[in-house]
Amino acid sequence: MTTAPQLDIPPRPRTWPRRALIAGAVLVVTVLTTTPALGGVEIDLDSIARNWGNGASRIAMLFQPDWSILPRTWEPMLETLEMALIGTAVSAALAIPLSLWAARPTNPGNPLRMAVRFVLNVVRAVPDLVYATILVAMVGVGALPGIITLVLFDLGIVVKLVSEAIDSSDSSYMEAGRAAGGTQTQINRVTALPQAWPAFASQVLYSLELNVRVSAILGLVGAGGIGRLIDEVRGFYRYDALSTIILLLLVVVILIEVASNYLRKRLR
Amino acid sequence: MRQHTTQPEAEGATPSASVPWPIALDQVTVRYPNGVVALKDVSLRVEPGEMISVVGLSGSGKSTMIRTINGLVPATSGTVTVGPHTVTGLSGRQLRQLRGHVGMIFQHFNLADRASVYQNVLVGRFSHTPTWRTLLGSARPADRDIAMRALDSVGMLEKVWQRGGALSGGQKQRVAIARALSQEPAVMLADEPVASLDPPTAHSVMADLQRINQERGLTVLVNLHLMDLARQYTTRMIGLREGRLVYDGPAADATDADFEEIYGRPIQVKDRLDR
Ligand SMILES: Nc1ncnc2c1ncn2[C@@H]1O[C@H](COP(=O)(O)OP(=O)(O)OP(=O)(O)O)[C@@H](O)[C@H]1O
Ligand SMILES: [Mg+2]
């Protein structure tokens, strides 16, 4: 038997100092965030046990759905779906140019790209309920403030994810467009747009899914949809009726997810 | 310049080629922002209608040189002239207009693979189309016609509605040639057009370029790193070594010794396509 010649394997880089550092950091952050004396949040496990009785009866009611509420849910549910759909459509239309302006390959000019990114970061930083509350005060109770909230919420997500997809995708075709004497707008319209299309459609479908859930909440502050009904029955402690609404919402959300998953697969 | 794009076409003929343009580099030096000097004091004149190869090792500056001709890489010093245009110092609309007359094909084809073949070829009409019209997404019938004829001339018309990504390497390069042809260019630049292709496909793509040169009379400048392709398909050969022009002569006469001089090392098997 011949012995294989000795391999000259380069020494493996040491990883333990890095791992120790990460483990240490996780530990420190955990301690800091859960110790009230150090400014962490107060986690009172006792109170869960103490108040268990209160919650238990409500949970019991949740398990006995009151179907008599069902006829009253159609209209607000339809409104929720309409809000979600309109919000998605409007944000999708706005997201097309914004995504192209927010990505480096499709917008090499720095100032405009930075400006778009900055504005979108701000838009994303504000919670959706804050938009809804302010908009209800501005334009009144109803579906409109809800729709505007959804548009802002969707723009934040879609533009960020699509522009990042454009940033990380191969854009060698840009050079061909430039070599042919095209303007950036022409290159974006004819080549970058079809390239970004699957990422775009996929994110828009995702935002539609999110919108149904978010718009259910928005009604709590008067921004229309099924949330208004949720708020009402909760006010009367009708947890059995609430249960029906939640089940309905669940069915709708699952249906939309199934549909959008199917569509998303067809996109590839 | 407008006459180039609006020439009436002969019945059934391929799109009328423009008058070929000469190319001249005068003491051109290119220094990249990172300090690499990729082209050193290169002077060269290419006559209208010539088919000329640029050979050299990897890193010798072939891509850099070809890109100074359409201004994708600006010359740090010296002047580049193409036909009536002085490339050096051009920017904005004027630069785009010049590029409209200079077709270019690439080693990696540079197609948008999710866009259709048709859309990819329309890229060649950019410089002849106002931006607002491109935005609306409706090509003029004349542009559509030019694109279709360009595809037909490279035998790719039947693939016109397929996605760019669904094609083989050789088919992609033919679509890229059609894209460049639809510019109705006066000059055709090719940066290692066959380096990503298998030998038979490489030969047929080189033959396409040769046919373009002979039938349309275009000035063709093609970067190659394989000596036999340079000898077989081009009439004149330029050698680059470390950014300097070290050879200029008829391609067919270039001896192995000439290549060793250009490469700065003995000939190896990988320097030929057909072994
Ligand atoms: N964008 C760039 N920035 C900095 N340096 C560059 C850039 N492009 C090329 N270079 C350098 O310039 C030199 C010439 O490169 P160039 O791409 O022109 O060579 P080439 O002959 O085309 O090589 P290859 O056969 O590998 O394509 C190389 O040293 C390369 O590293
Ligand atoms: Mg190169």
Coordinates of C-alpha atoms and ligand atoms in Angstrom, one line a residue:
Chain A
M1 CA 0.0 0.0 0.0
T2 CA 1.3 3.4 -0.9
T3 CA 0.8 6.3 1.5
A4 CA -0.7 9.4 -0.1
P5 CA 1.7 12.4 -0.1
Q6 CA 1.3 14.7 2.8
L7 CA -1.2 17.5 2.0
D8 CA -0.2 21.0 2.7
I9 CA -3.5 22.2 4.3
P10 CA -3.5 25.8 5.3
P11 CA -4.3 26.2 9.1
R12 CA -8.0 26.6 9.8
P13 CA -8.9 30.0 11.0
R14 CA -9.8 30.1 14.7
T15 CA -13.5 30.7 15.3
W16 CA -13.8 30.3 19.0
P17 CA -13.0 33.9 20.0
R18 CA -15.8 35.1 17.7
R19 CA -18.3 32.6 19.1
A20 CA -17.4 33.5 22.6
L21 CA -17.9 37.1 21.8
I22 CA -21.4 36.5 20.3
A23 CA -22.4 34.3 23.2
G24 CA -21.2 36.9 25.7
A25 CA -23.1 39.7 23.9
V26 CA -26.4 37.6 23.8
L27 CA -26.0 37.0 27.6
V28 CA -25.4 40.7 28.4
V29 CA -28.3 41.9 26.2
T30 CA -30.7 39.3 27.8
V31 CA -29.8 40.3 31.3
L32 CA -30.0 44.1 30.5
T33 CA -33.4 43.9 28.8
T34 CA -35.0 41.7 31.6
T35 CA -33.7 43.4 34.7
P36 CA -36.0 46.3 35.7
A37 CA -33.3 47.8 37.9
L38 CA -31.1 48.2 34.9
G39 CA -33.9 49.7 32.8
G40 CA -35.1 46.5 31.3
V41 CA -38.8 45.5 30.8
E42 CA -40.6 44.1 33.8
I43 CA -41.6 40.5 33.2
D44 CA -44.0 39.5 35.9
L45 CA -44.7 35.8 35.5
D46 CA -46.6 35.7 38.7
S47 CA -49.3 38.0 37.4
I48 CA -50.0 35.5 34.6
A49 CA -50.8 32.9 37.2
R50 CA -52.8 35.3 39.4
N51 CA -55.0 36.6 36.6
W52 CA -55.4 33.2 35.0
G53 CA -59.0 32.9 36.2
N54 CA -60.0 36.1 34.5
G55 CA -58.6 35.1 31.1
A56 CA -59.8 31.5 31.3
S57 CA -63.5 32.3 31.2
R58 CA -62.9 34.5 28.2
I59 CA -60.9 31.9 26.5
A60 CA -63.7 29.4 27.2
M61 CA -66.2 31.8 25.5
L62 CA -63.8 32.0 22.5
F63 CA -64.3 28.3 22.1
Q64 CA -68.1 28.7 21.8
P65 CA -68.4 30.8 18.7
D66 CA -71.7 32.7 18.4
W67 CA -72.7 32.2 14.7
S68 CA -75.6 34.7 15.0
I69 CA -73.1 37.5 14.3
L70 CA -72.2 36.1 10.9
P71 CA -74.7 38.1 8.8
R72 CA -73.4 41.3 10.2
T73 CA -69.8 40.4 9.2
W74 CA -70.3 40.3 5.4
E75 CA -70.3 44.0 4.9
P76 CA -67.3 45.0 7.0
M77 CA -65.4 42.0 5.8
L78 CA -66.0 43.0 2.2
E79 CA -64.9 46.5 3.1
T80 CA -61.7 45.1 4.6
L81 CA -61.0 43.1 1.5
E82 CA -61.7 46.1 -0.7
M83 CA -59.3 48.3 1.4
A84 CA -56.7 45.6 1.2
L85 CA -57.0 45.3 -2.6
I86 CA -57.2 49.0 -3.3
G87 CA -54.3 49.7 -0.9
T88 CA -52.2 47.0 -2.7
A89 CA -53.0 48.2 -6.1
V90 CA -52.2 51.9 -5.4
S91 CA -49.0 51.0 -3.6
A92 CA -48.0 48.7 -6.4
A93 CA -48.4 51.4 -8.9
L94 CA -46.3 53.9 -6.8
A95 CA -43.7 51.2 -5.9
I96 CA -42.7 50.6 -9.6
P97 CA -40.9 54.0 -10.1
L98 CA -39.9 54.2 -6.4
S99 CA -38.2 50.8 -6.4
L100 CA -36.2 51.7 -9.5
W101 CA -35.2 55.0 -8.0
A102 CA -34.2 53.4 -4.7
A103 CA -31.8 50.8 -6.3
R104 CA -28.2 51.5 -7.3
P105 CA -28.1 49.8 -10.7
T106 CA -31.3 51.5 -11.9
N107 CA -30.5 54.9 -10.4
P108 CA -26.7 55.4 -10.2
G109 CA -27.2 59.1 -9.4
N110 CA -26.6 59.3 -5.7
P111 CA -28.7 62.2 -4.4
L112 CA -32.1 61.1 -5.7
R113 CA -31.5 57.5 -4.6
M114 CA -30.5 58.7 -1.1
A115 CA -33.5 61.0 -0.9
V116 CA -35.9 58.2 -1.9
R117 CA -34.3 55.8 0.5
F118 CA -34.4 58.3 3.3
V119 CA -38.1 59.1 2.9
L120 CA -39.0 55.5 2.7
N121 CA -37.0 54.7 5.9
V122 CA -39.1 57.4 7.6
V123 CA -42.3 56.0 6.2
R124 CA -41.4 52.6 7.4
A125 CA -40.4 53.8 10.9
V126 CA -43.8 55.1 11.7
P127 CA -46.2 52.4 13.0
D128 CA -49.3 51.8 10.9
L129 CA -51.7 52.5 13.8
V130 CA -50.1 56.0 14.1
Y131 CA -50.8 56.7 10.4
A132 CA -54.4 55.4 10.9
T133 CA -55.0 57.5 14.0
I134 CA -53.7 60.7 12.4
L135 CA -55.5 60.1 9.1
V136 CA -58.8 59.4 10.8
A137 CA -58.4 62.7 12.6
M138 CA -57.6 64.4 9.2
V139 CA -60.0 62.9 6.8
G140 CA -62.6 61.4 9.2
V141 CA -63.8 57.9 10.1
G142 CA -64.1 55.4 7.2
A143 CA -62.2 53.3 4.7
L144 CA -60.2 56.2 3.1
P145 CA -57.8 56.7 6.1
G146 CA -57.4 52.9 6.2
I147 CA -56.5 52.7 2.5
I148 CA -54.0 55.5 2.8
T149 CA -52.4 53.8 5.8
L150 CA -52.2 50.5 3.9
V151 CA -50.6 52.3 0.9
L152 CA -47.9 53.8 3.1
F153 CA -47.3 50.5 5.0
D154 CA -47.0 48.6 1.7
L155 CA -44.7 51.1 0.0
G156 CA -42.3 50.8 2.9
I157 CA -42.2 47.0 2.5
V158 CA -42.4 46.6 -1.3
V159 CA -39.9 49.3 -2.2
K160 CA -37.4 48.2 0.3
L161 CA -37.5 44.5 -0.7
V162 CA -37.7 45.1 -4.5
S163 CA -34.9 47.7 -4.5
E164 CA -32.7 45.3 -2.6
A165 CA -33.5 42.5 -5.0
I166 CA -32.5 44.8 -7.9
D167 CA -29.3 45.8 -6.0
S168 CA -28.2 42.2 -5.6
S169 CA -29.2 40.9 -9.0
D170 CA -26.8 40.7 -12.0
S171 CA -27.1 43.9 -14.0
S172 CA -24.7 43.3 -16.8
Y173 CA -27.4 44.1 -19.3
M174 CA -27.2 47.7 -18.1
E175 CA -23.8 48.0 -19.8
A176 CA -25.3 46.9 -23.1
G177 CA -28.1 49.5 -22.8
R178 CA -25.5 52.2 -22.1
A179 CA -23.3 51.1 -24.9
A180 CA -26.3 51.4 -27.2
G181 CA -26.7 55.0 -26.2
G182 CA -29.8 54.5 -24.0
T183 CA -30.8 56.8 -21.2
Q184 CA -31.2 55.3 -17.8
T185 CA -34.9 55.7 -18.1
Q186 CA -35.0 53.7 -21.3
I187 CA -32.8 51.0 -19.9
N188 CA -35.0 50.7 -16.8
R189 CA -38.2 50.6 -18.8
V190 CA -37.2 48.0 -21.3
T191 CA -34.8 45.7 -19.4
A192 CA -34.7 46.5 -15.7
L193 CA -38.4 46.3 -15.3
P194 CA -38.9 42.8 -16.7
Q195 CA -35.9 41.7 -14.7
A196 CA -37.4 43.0 -11.5
W197 CA -40.9 41.8 -12.3
P198 CA -40.9 38.5 -10.4
A199 CA -39.5 40.1 -7.2
F200 CA -42.0 42.9 -7.6
A201 CA -45.1 40.7 -8.1
S202 CA -44.1 38.4 -5.3
Q203 CA -43.7 41.3 -2.8
V204 CA -47.0 42.8 -4.0
L205 CA -48.8 39.6 -3.3
Y206 CA -47.2 39.4 0.1
S207 CA -48.3 42.9 0.9
L208 CA -51.9 41.9 -0.1
E209 CA -51.7 39.1 2.5
L210 CA -50.4 41.5 5.1
N211 CA -53.1 44.1 4.2
V212 CA -56.0 41.8 5.2
R213 CA -54.5 41.3 8.6
V214 CA -53.5 44.9 9.1
S215 CA -56.8 46.3 7.9
A216 CA -58.5 44.1 10.5
I217 CA -56.7 46.0 13.2
L218 CA -57.1 49.5 11.6
G219 CA -60.8 49.4 12.3
L220 CA -60.0 49.7 16.0
V221 CA -59.0 53.3 15.5
G222 CA -61.9 54.0 13.1
A223 CA -60.2 53.4 9.8
G224 CA -62.9 51.1 8.5
G225 CA -63.4 47.4 7.8
I226 CA -63.9 44.4 10.0
G227 CA -61.9 46.0 12.8
R228 CA -64.8 48.3 13.6
L229 CA -67.0 45.3 14.3
I230 CA -64.3 43.6 16.4
D231 CA -64.0 46.8 18.4
E232 CA -67.8 46.8 18.9
V233 CA -68.2 43.2 20.1
R234 CA -65.2 43.4 22.3
G235 CA -66.7 46.5 23.9
F236 CA -69.7 44.4 24.9
Y237 CA -67.5 41.5 26.1
R238 CA -69.1 39.3 23.4
Y239 CA -66.1 37.0 23.1
D240 CA -68.2 34.3 21.5
A241 CA -69.1 36.7 18.7
L242 CA -65.4 37.8 18.5
S243 CA -64.5 34.2 18.1
T244 CA -66.7 33.9 15.0
I245 CA -65.1 37.0 13.5
I246 CA -61.6 35.7 14.2
L247 CA -62.5 32.4 12.6
L248 CA -63.8 34.1 9.5
L249 CA -60.7 36.3 9.3
L250 CA -58.6 33.2 9.6
V251 CA -60.4 31.5 6.7
V252 CA -60.0 34.7 4.6
V253 CA -56.3 35.1 5.4
I254 CA -55.7 31.4 4.6
L255 CA -57.6 31.6 1.3
I256 CA -55.6 34.7 0.2
E257 CA -52.3 33.0 1.3
V258 CA -53.1 29.9 -0.7
A259 CA -54.0 32.0 -3.7
S260 CA -51.0 34.1 -3.5
N261 CA -48.7 31.2 -2.9
Y262 CA -50.1 29.6 -6.0
L263 CA -49.6 32.8 -8.1
R264 CA -46.1 33.2 -6.7
K265 CA -45.1 29.7 -7.8
R266 CA -46.4 30.5 -11.3
L267 CA -44.2 33.5 -11.4
R268 CA -40.9 31.6 -11.3
Chain B
M1 CA -26.8 62.6 -38.2
R2 CA -30.5 62.0 -38.7
Q3 CA -30.0 60.7 -42.2
H4 CA -28.4 57.6 -40.7
T5 CA -31.7 56.5 -39.2
T6 CA -34.2 57.5 -41.8
Q7 CA -32.6 56.2 -45.0
P8 CA -35.2 54.6 -47.2
E9 CA -34.6 50.9 -47.5
A10 CA -34.3 48.9 -50.7
E11 CA -37.1 46.4 -51.3
G12 CA -36.5 43.2 -49.2
A13 CA -32.9 44.2 -48.3
T14 CA -31.5 44.0 -44.8
P15 CA -31.5 47.4 -43.0
S16 CA -29.2 49.7 -44.9
A17 CA -25.8 50.0 -43.2
S18 CA -24.4 53.4 -42.5
V19 CA -21.2 54.5 -44.1
P20 CA -18.5 52.8 -42.1
W21 CA -16.4 55.0 -39.9
P22 CA -12.7 55.1 -39.2
I23 CA -11.4 54.9 -35.6
A24 CA -8.4 56.7 -34.3
L25 CA -6.6 56.5 -31.0
D26 CA -4.0 59.2 -30.4
Q27 CA -1.6 58.6 -27.5
V28 CA -4.4 57.2 -25.4
T29 CA -3.6 56.4 -21.7
V30 CA -6.2 55.0 -19.3
R31 CA -5.7 55.1 -15.6
Y32 CA -8.5 53.6 -13.5
P33 CA -9.5 55.4 -10.2
N34 CA -7.7 52.7 -8.2
G35 CA -4.4 53.7 -9.9
V36 CA -4.1 50.8 -12.4
V37 CA -2.8 52.1 -15.7
A38 CA -4.5 49.8 -18.1
L39 CA -3.6 51.5 -21.4
K40 CA -0.3 53.2 -22.0
D41 CA 0.2 55.7 -24.8
V42 CA -1.6 53.7 -27.5
S43 CA -1.9 55.2 -31.0
L44 CA -3.8 53.4 -33.7
R45 CA -5.8 54.1 -36.8
V46 CA -8.5 51.7 -38.1
E47 CA -9.6 52.3 -41.6
P48 CA -13.4 52.3 -42.5
G49 CA -14.6 48.8 -43.2
E50 CA -11.6 47.0 -41.7
M51 CA -12.0 43.9 -39.7
I52 CA -9.3 44.0 -37.0
S53 CA -8.5 41.9 -34.0
V54 CA -6.9 42.9 -30.7
V55 CA -5.1 40.1 -29.0
G56 CA -3.3 39.9 -25.7
L57 CA -3.2 38.1 -22.5
S58 CA -5.8 38.5 -19.8
G59 CA -5.3 41.9 -18.2
S60 CA -3.3 43.3 -21.1
G61 CA -5.9 46.1 -21.6
K62 CA -8.1 44.7 -24.5
S63 CA -11.4 45.5 -22.8
T64 CA -10.2 48.8 -21.7
M65 CA -9.1 49.8 -25.2
I66 CA -12.4 48.8 -26.8
R67 CA -14.4 50.6 -24.2
T68 CA -12.5 53.9 -24.8
I69 CA -14.0 53.8 -28.3
N70 CA -17.6 54.2 -27.2
G71 CA -16.7 56.1 -24.0
L72 CA -17.7 53.4 -21.6
V73 CA -14.2 54.0 -20.2
P74 CA -12.9 57.6 -20.5
A75 CA -9.4 58.1 -21.8
T76 CA -7.3 59.7 -19.1
S77 CA -5.2 61.4 -21.7
G78 CA -4.9 61.4 -25.5
T79 CA -7.8 61.5 -27.9
V80 CA -10.2 59.0 -29.4
T81 CA -12.0 59.8 -32.6
V82 CA -14.7 57.7 -34.2
G83 CA -16.0 58.9 -37.6
P84 CA -16.8 62.6 -37.2
H85 CA -17.0 62.4 -33.4
T86 CA -14.2 63.1 -30.9
V87 CA -15.2 60.8 -28.1
T88 CA -12.9 62.3 -25.5
G89 CA -14.8 64.9 -23.5
L90 CA -18.3 63.9 -24.8
S91 CA -21.0 63.5 -22.3
G92 CA -24.8 63.3 -21.9
R93 CA -26.8 63.5 -25.1
Q94 CA -23.8 63.8 -27.4
L95 CA -22.2 60.7 -25.9
R96 CA -25.4 58.7 -26.3
Q97 CA -25.7 59.8 -29.8
L98 CA -22.2 58.7 -30.6
R99 CA -22.9 55.3 -28.9
G100 CA -25.9 54.9 -31.1
H101 CA -23.6 54.6 -34.0
V102 CA -21.3 52.1 -32.3
G103 CA -22.6 48.6 -31.8
M104 CA -21.0 46.5 -29.1
I105 CA -21.2 42.8 -28.1
F106 CA -19.8 41.3 -25.0
Q107 CA -18.3 38.0 -23.7
H108 CA -21.2 37.3 -21.4
F109 CA -23.8 38.6 -23.9
N110 CA -25.3 41.0 -21.4
L111 CA -28.9 40.2 -22.2
A112 CA -31.7 40.9 -19.8
D113 CA -32.6 37.3 -19.4
R114 CA -36.2 37.8 -18.1
A115 CA -37.0 40.2 -20.9
S116 CA -38.0 38.9 -24.3
V117 CA -35.6 38.6 -27.2
Y118 CA -37.7 41.3 -28.8
Q119 CA -37.2 43.7 -25.9
N120 CA -33.5 42.9 -25.8
V121 CA -33.1 43.8 -29.5
L122 CA -35.1 47.0 -29.1
V123 CA -32.3 48.2 -26.7
G124 CA -30.4 48.8 -30.0
R125 CA -33.0 51.4 -31.0
F126 CA -32.6 53.4 -27.7
S127 CA -30.5 56.2 -29.1
H128 CA -32.9 56.7 -32.1
T129 CA -36.0 56.8 -29.9
P130 CA -37.2 59.6 -27.6
T131 CA -37.3 58.5 -23.9
W132 CA -41.0 59.3 -23.6
R133 CA -41.8 56.9 -26.4
T134 CA -39.8 54.1 -24.8
L135 CA -41.6 54.8 -21.5
L136 CA -45.0 54.4 -23.2
G137 CA -43.7 51.0 -24.3
S138 CA -44.9 51.2 -27.9
A139 CA -42.1 50.9 -30.5
R140 CA -42.5 52.7 -33.8
P141 CA -43.4 50.3 -36.6
A142 CA -40.1 51.3 -38.3
D143 CA -38.1 50.3 -35.1
R144 CA -40.0 47.1 -34.8
D145 CA -39.2 46.3 -38.4
I146 CA -35.5 47.0 -37.9
A147 CA -35.4 44.8 -34.8
M148 CA -37.1 41.9 -36.7
R149 CA -34.8 42.2 -39.7
A150 CA -31.7 42.3 -37.4
L151 CA -33.0 39.1 -35.7
D152 CA -33.7 37.5 -39.1
S153 CA -30.2 38.3 -40.3
V154 CA -28.7 36.2 -37.5
G155 CA -31.2 33.4 -37.9
M156 CA -33.0 34.1 -34.6
L157 CA -36.3 35.5 -35.7
E158 CA -38.2 32.4 -34.6
K159 CA -37.1 33.0 -31.0
V160 CA -38.3 36.6 -31.0
W161 CA -41.0 36.1 -28.3
Q162 CA -38.9 33.9 -26.0
R163 CA -37.2 35.0 -22.9
G164 CA -33.5 35.9 -23.3
G165 CA -32.7 33.5 -20.5
A166 CA -34.2 30.6 -22.3
L167 CA -31.6 30.6 -25.0
S168 CA -28.3 28.7 -25.4
G169 CA -25.0 30.6 -25.3
G170 CA -24.6 30.8 -29.0
Q171 CA -28.2 31.9 -29.5
K172 CA -27.7 34.6 -26.8
Q173 CA -24.7 35.9 -28.6
R174 CA -26.6 36.0 -31.9
V175 CA -29.4 38.0 -30.2
A176 CA -26.7 40.3 -28.8
I177 CA -25.4 40.7 -32.4
A178 CA -28.9 41.5 -33.5
R179 CA -29.2 44.1 -30.7
A180 CA -26.0 45.8 -32.0
L181 CA -27.1 45.5 -35.6
S182 CA -30.5 47.1 -34.9
Q183 CA -28.5 50.3 -34.0
E184 CA -27.6 50.4 -37.7
P185 CA -24.1 51.1 -36.5
A186 CA -21.1 52.4 -38.4
V187 CA -18.7 50.6 -36.2
M188 CA -19.0 47.2 -34.4
L189 CA -17.0 46.5 -31.3
A190 CA -16.8 42.9 -29.9
D191 CA -15.2 42.2 -26.6
E192 CA -14.2 38.5 -26.5
P193 CA -17.4 37.6 -28.2
V194 CA -16.7 33.8 -28.3
A195 CA -14.8 33.3 -25.1
S196 CA -17.9 31.8 -23.4
L197 CA -18.8 29.5 -26.3
D198 CA -17.8 26.0 -27.4
P199 CA -15.6 25.7 -30.5
P200 CA -18.2 25.0 -33.2
T201 CA -20.4 27.8 -31.9
A202 CA -17.4 30.1 -31.6
H203 CA -16.6 29.6 -35.3
S204 CA -20.2 30.3 -36.4
V205 CA -20.4 33.5 -34.3
M206 CA -17.0 34.6 -35.7
A207 CA -18.4 33.8 -39.2
D208 CA -21.4 36.0 -38.5
L209 CA -19.1 38.9 -37.5
Q210 CA -17.1 38.4 -40.7
R211 CA -20.3 38.3 -42.8
I212 CA -21.4 41.6 -41.1
N213 CA -18.1 43.1 -42.0
Q214 CA -18.2 42.0 -45.6
E215 CA -21.8 42.4 -46.4
R216 CA -22.5 45.7 -44.6
G217 CA -19.0 47.0 -44.8
L218 CA -19.0 47.8 -41.1
T219 CA -15.7 48.6 -39.3
V220 CA -15.3 45.7 -36.9
L221 CA -12.9 45.6 -34.0
V222 CA -12.9 42.4 -32.1
N223 CA -11.0 41.4 -28.9
L224 CA -9.7 37.8 -29.0
H225 CA -7.3 35.8 -26.9
L226 CA -7.1 32.9 -29.3
M227 CA -4.5 33.2 -32.0
D228 CA -6.1 30.9 -34.6
L229 CA -9.4 32.9 -34.5
A230 CA -7.5 36.1 -35.1
R231 CA -5.6 34.6 -38.0
Q232 CA -8.6 33.0 -39.6
Y233 CA -11.2 35.8 -39.4
T234 CA -9.5 39.1 -39.3
T235 CA -7.3 40.9 -41.8
R236 CA -5.3 43.0 -39.4
M237 CA -4.1 42.3 -35.9
I238 CA -3.1 44.5 -33.0
G239 CA -1.2 43.1 -30.1
L240 CA -1.4 44.5 -26.6
R241 CA 0.9 43.6 -23.7
E242 CA 0.6 45.2 -20.3
G243 CA -1.3 48.1 -21.8
R244 CA 1.1 48.8 -24.6
L245 CA 0.6 48.3 -28.3
V246 CA 3.4 45.8 -29.2
Y247 CA 2.2 44.4 -32.6
D248 CA 0.4 45.8 -35.6
G249 CA 0.3 43.9 -38.9
P250 CA -1.7 41.6 -41.2
A251 CA -3.3 38.9 -39.1
A252 CA -2.7 36.0 -41.6
D253 CA 1.0 36.7 -41.5
A254 CA 1.4 36.7 -37.8
T255 CA 3.8 33.9 -36.8
D256 CA 3.9 31.9 -33.6
A257 CA 7.0 34.0 -32.7
D258 CA 4.9 37.1 -33.1
F259 CA 2.3 35.7 -30.7
E260 CA 5.1 34.7 -28.2
E261 CA 6.2 38.3 -28.4
I262 CA 2.7 39.6 -27.7
Y263 CA 2.1 37.1 -24.9
G264 CA 5.5 37.5 -23.5
R265 CA 5.7 33.7 -23.0
P266 CA 5.9 30.5 -25.2
I267 CA 2.7 29.5 -27.0
Q268 CA 0.5 27.1 -25.0
V269 CA -2.3 24.8 -26.0
K270 CA -5.0 27.0 -24.6
D271 CA -4.0 29.8 -26.9
R272 CA -5.7 28.0 -29.8
L273 CA -9.4 27.1 -30.2
D274 CA -8.8 24.1 -32.4
R275 CA -6.2 21.9 -30.8
Ligands
LIG1 N1 -13.0 49.0 -13.6 C1 -11.7 48.8 -13.3 N2 -11.2 49.4 -12.3 C2 -9.9 49.2 -12.0 N3 -9.0 48.4 -12.7 C3 -9.5 47.8 -13.8 C4 -10.9 48.0 -14.2 N4 -11.1 47.3 -15.3 C5 -9.9 46.7 -15.6 N5 -8.9 47.0 -14.7 C6 -7.5 46.6 -14.7 O1 -7.0 47.1 -15.9 C7 -6.1 46.1 -16.5 C8 -6.6 45.8 -17.9 O2 -7.8 45.2 -17.8 P1 -8.7 44.8 -19.1 O3 -10.0 44.3 -18.6 O4 -8.7 45.9 -20.0 O5 -7.9 43.5 -19.6 P2 -8.3 42.5 -20.7 O6 -7.1 42.4 -21.7 O7 -9.6 42.8 -21.3 O8 -8.3 41.1 -19.9 P3 -9.3 39.9 -20.1 O9 -8.8 39.1 -21.2 O10 -9.1 39.2 -18.7 O11 -10.7 40.4 -20.3 C9 -6.1 44.9 -15.5 O12 -5.0 45.0 -14.7 C10 -7.4 45.1 -14.7 O13 -7.2 44.6 -13.4
MG2 MG -11.5 41.8 -21.2

